[in-house]
mmCIF file of C-alpha atoms in Angstrom:
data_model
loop_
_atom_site.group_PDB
_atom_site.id
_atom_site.type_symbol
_atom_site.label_atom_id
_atom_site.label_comp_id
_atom_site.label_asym_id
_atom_site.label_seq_id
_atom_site.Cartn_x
_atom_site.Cartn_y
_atom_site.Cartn_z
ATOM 1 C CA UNK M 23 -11.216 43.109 48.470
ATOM 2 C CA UNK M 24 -12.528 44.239 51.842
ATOM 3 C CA UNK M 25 -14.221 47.526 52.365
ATOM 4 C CA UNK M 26 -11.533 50.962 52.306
ATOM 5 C CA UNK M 27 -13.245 53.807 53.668
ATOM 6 C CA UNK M 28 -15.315 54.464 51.030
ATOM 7 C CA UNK M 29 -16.796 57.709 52.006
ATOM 8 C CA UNK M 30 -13.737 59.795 52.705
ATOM 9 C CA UNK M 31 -15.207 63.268 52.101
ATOM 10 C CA UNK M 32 -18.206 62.438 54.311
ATOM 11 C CA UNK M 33 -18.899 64.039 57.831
ATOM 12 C CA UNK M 34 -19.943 60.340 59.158
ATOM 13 C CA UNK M 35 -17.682 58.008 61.484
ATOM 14 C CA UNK M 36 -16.537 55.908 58.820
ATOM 15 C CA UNK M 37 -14.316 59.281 57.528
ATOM 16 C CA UNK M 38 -13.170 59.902 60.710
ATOM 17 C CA UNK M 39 -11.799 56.926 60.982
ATOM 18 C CA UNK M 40 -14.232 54.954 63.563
ATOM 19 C CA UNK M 41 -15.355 52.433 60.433
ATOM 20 C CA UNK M 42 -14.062 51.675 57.244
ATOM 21 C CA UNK M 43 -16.944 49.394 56.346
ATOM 22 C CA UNK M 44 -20.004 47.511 56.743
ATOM 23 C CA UNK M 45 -20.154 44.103 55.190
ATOM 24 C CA UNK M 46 -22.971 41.546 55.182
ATOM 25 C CA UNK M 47 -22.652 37.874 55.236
ATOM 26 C CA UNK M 48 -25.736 35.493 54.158
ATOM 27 C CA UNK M 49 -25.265 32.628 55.225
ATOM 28 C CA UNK M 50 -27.066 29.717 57.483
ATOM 29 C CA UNK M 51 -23.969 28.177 58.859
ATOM 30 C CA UNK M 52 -23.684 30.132 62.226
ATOM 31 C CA UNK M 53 -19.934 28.508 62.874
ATOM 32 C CA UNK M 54 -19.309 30.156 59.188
ATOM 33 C CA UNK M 55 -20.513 33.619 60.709
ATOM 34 C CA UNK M 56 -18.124 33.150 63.762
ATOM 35 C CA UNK M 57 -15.507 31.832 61.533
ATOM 36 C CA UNK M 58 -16.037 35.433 59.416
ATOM 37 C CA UNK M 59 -16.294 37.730 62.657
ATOM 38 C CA UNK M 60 -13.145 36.334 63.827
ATOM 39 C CA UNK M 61 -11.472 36.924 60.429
ATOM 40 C CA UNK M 62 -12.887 40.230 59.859
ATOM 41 C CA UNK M 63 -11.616 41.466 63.631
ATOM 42 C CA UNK M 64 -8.153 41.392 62.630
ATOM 43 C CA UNK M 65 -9.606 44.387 60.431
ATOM 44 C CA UNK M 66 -10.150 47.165 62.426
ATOM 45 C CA UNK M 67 -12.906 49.423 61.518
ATOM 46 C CA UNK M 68 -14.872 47.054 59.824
ATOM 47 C CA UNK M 69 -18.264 46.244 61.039
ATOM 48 C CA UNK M 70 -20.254 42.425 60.385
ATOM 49 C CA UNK M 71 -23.766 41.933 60.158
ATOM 50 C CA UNK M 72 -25.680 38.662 58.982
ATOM 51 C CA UNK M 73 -28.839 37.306 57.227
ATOM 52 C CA UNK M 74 -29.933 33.496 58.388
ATOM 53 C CA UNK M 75 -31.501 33.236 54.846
ATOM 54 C CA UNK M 76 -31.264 34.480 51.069
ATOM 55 C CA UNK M 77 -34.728 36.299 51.113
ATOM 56 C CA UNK M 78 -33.610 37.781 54.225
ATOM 57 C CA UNK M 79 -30.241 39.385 53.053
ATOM 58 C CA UNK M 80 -31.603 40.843 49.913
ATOM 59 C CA UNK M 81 -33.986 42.738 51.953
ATOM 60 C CA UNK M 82 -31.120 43.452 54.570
ATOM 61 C CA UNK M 83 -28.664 44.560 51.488
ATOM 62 C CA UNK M 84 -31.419 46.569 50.015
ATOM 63 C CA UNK M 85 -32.263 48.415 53.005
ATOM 64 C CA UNK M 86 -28.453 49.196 54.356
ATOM 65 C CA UNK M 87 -26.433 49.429 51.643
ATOM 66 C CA UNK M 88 -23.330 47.756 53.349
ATOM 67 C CA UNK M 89 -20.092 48.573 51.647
ATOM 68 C CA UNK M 90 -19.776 44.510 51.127
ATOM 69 C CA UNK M 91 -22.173 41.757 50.881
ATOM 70 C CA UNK M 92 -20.313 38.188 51.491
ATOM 71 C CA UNK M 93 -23.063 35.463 49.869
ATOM 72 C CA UNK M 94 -22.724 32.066 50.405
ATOM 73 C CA UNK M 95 -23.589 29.798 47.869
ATOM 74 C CA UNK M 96 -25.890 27.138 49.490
ATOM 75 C CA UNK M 97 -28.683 28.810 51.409
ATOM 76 C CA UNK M 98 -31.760 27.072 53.074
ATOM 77 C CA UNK M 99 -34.151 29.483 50.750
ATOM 78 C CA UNK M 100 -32.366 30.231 47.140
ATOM 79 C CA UNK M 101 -28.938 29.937 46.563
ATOM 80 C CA UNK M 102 -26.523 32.214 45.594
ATOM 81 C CA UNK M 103 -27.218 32.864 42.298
ATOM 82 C CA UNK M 104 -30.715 34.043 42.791
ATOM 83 C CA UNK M 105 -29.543 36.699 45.511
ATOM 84 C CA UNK M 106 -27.137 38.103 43.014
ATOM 85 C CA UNK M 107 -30.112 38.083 40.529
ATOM 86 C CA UNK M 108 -32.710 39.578 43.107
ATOM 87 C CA UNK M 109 -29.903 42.565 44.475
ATOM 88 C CA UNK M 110 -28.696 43.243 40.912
ATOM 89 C CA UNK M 111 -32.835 43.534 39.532
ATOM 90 C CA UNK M 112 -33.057 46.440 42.519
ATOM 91 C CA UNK M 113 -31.889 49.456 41.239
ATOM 92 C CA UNK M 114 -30.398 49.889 45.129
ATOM 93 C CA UNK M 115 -28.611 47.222 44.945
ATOM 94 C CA UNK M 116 -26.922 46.699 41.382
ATOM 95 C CA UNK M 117 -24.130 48.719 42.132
ATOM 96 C CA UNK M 118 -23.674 46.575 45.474
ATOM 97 C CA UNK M 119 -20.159 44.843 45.737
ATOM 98 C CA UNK M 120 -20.807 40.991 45.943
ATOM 99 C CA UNK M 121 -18.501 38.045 46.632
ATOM 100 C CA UNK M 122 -20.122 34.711 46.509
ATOM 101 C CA UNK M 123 -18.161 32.319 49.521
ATOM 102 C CA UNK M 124 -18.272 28.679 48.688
ATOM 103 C CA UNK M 125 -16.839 25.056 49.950
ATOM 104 C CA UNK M 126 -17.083 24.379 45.761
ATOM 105 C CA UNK M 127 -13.826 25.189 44.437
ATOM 106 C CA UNK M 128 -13.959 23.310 41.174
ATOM 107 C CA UNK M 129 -12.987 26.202 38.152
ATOM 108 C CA UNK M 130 -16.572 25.751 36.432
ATOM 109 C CA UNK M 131 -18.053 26.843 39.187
ATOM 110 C CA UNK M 132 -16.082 29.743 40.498
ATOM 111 C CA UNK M 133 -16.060 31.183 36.366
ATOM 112 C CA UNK M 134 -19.794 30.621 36.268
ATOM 113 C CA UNK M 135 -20.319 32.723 39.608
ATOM 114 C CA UNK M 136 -17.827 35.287 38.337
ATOM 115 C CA UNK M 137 -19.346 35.685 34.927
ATOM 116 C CA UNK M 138 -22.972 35.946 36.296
ATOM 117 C CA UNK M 139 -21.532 39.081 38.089
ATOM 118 C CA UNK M 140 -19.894 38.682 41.436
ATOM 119 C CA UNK M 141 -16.713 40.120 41.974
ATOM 120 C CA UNK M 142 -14.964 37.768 43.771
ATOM 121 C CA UNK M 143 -15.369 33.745 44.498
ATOM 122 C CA UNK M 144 -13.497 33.373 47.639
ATOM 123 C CA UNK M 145 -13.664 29.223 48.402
ATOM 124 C CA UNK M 146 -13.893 28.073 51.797
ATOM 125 C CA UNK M 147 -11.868 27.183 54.549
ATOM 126 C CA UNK M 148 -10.852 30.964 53.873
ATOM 127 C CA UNK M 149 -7.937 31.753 52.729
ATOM 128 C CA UNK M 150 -6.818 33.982 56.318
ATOM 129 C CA UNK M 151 -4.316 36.007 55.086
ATOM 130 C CA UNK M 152 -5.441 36.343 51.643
ATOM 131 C CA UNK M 153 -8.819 37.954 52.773
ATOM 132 C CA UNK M 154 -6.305 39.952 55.088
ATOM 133 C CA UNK M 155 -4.273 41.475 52.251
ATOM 134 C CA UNK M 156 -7.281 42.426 50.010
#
């Protein structure tokens, strides 16, 4: 599910309707990051920034708190798992909403992720209008 305006009550642009939501995307892949940005346009509101690295995007997450933080599973540093670990050991980031992106769709895989705490497994090519809807 994609970022809603989460500070409603809040005197900063996102209540007034300017953004609805920062999201993060780790990830290497820099066609993957276009691929993302393009997606994420049809959203309006919502703002993208990315980390080239796992190290990298835990610090980024840490230190801005984005409303979303899309992790890709297969990073040049530490994969996946470990940023989940890393964010979730920071008392700034456990409460962080993470979905782990991935070309590995096989069911272990996506209930091992889930179960190790992200909320969502979304599998790539993205699912367009299913990333849309949520």
């Amino acid at each position: 599910m994609l970022p809603q305006n989460p500070h409603p009550d809040s005197g900063s642009p996102r209540a007034s309707g300017e953004s609805r939501g920062r999201v993060l995307y780790i990830e290497d892949n820099q066609i993957n990051i276009m691929i993302v940005s393009e997606v994420l346009s049809m959203k309006p509101g919502l703002t993208l920034e990315s980390a080239p690295d796992g190290s990298t995007g835990v610090s980024k997450a840490l230190e801005t708190q984005p409303d979303l933080v899309l992790v890709d599973m297969q990073l040049p540093d530490i994969d996946g798992r470990e940023v989940l670990r890393r964010l979730r050991a920071d008392p700034r980031g456990a409460r962080l909403r993470c979905i782990a992106l991935s070309a590995n769709a096989m069911p272990e895989e996506i209930d091992r992720a889930l179960r190790e705490g992200f909320d969502e497994y979304w599998t790539k090519p993205l699912d367009v209008p299913g990333v849309l809807a949520s």
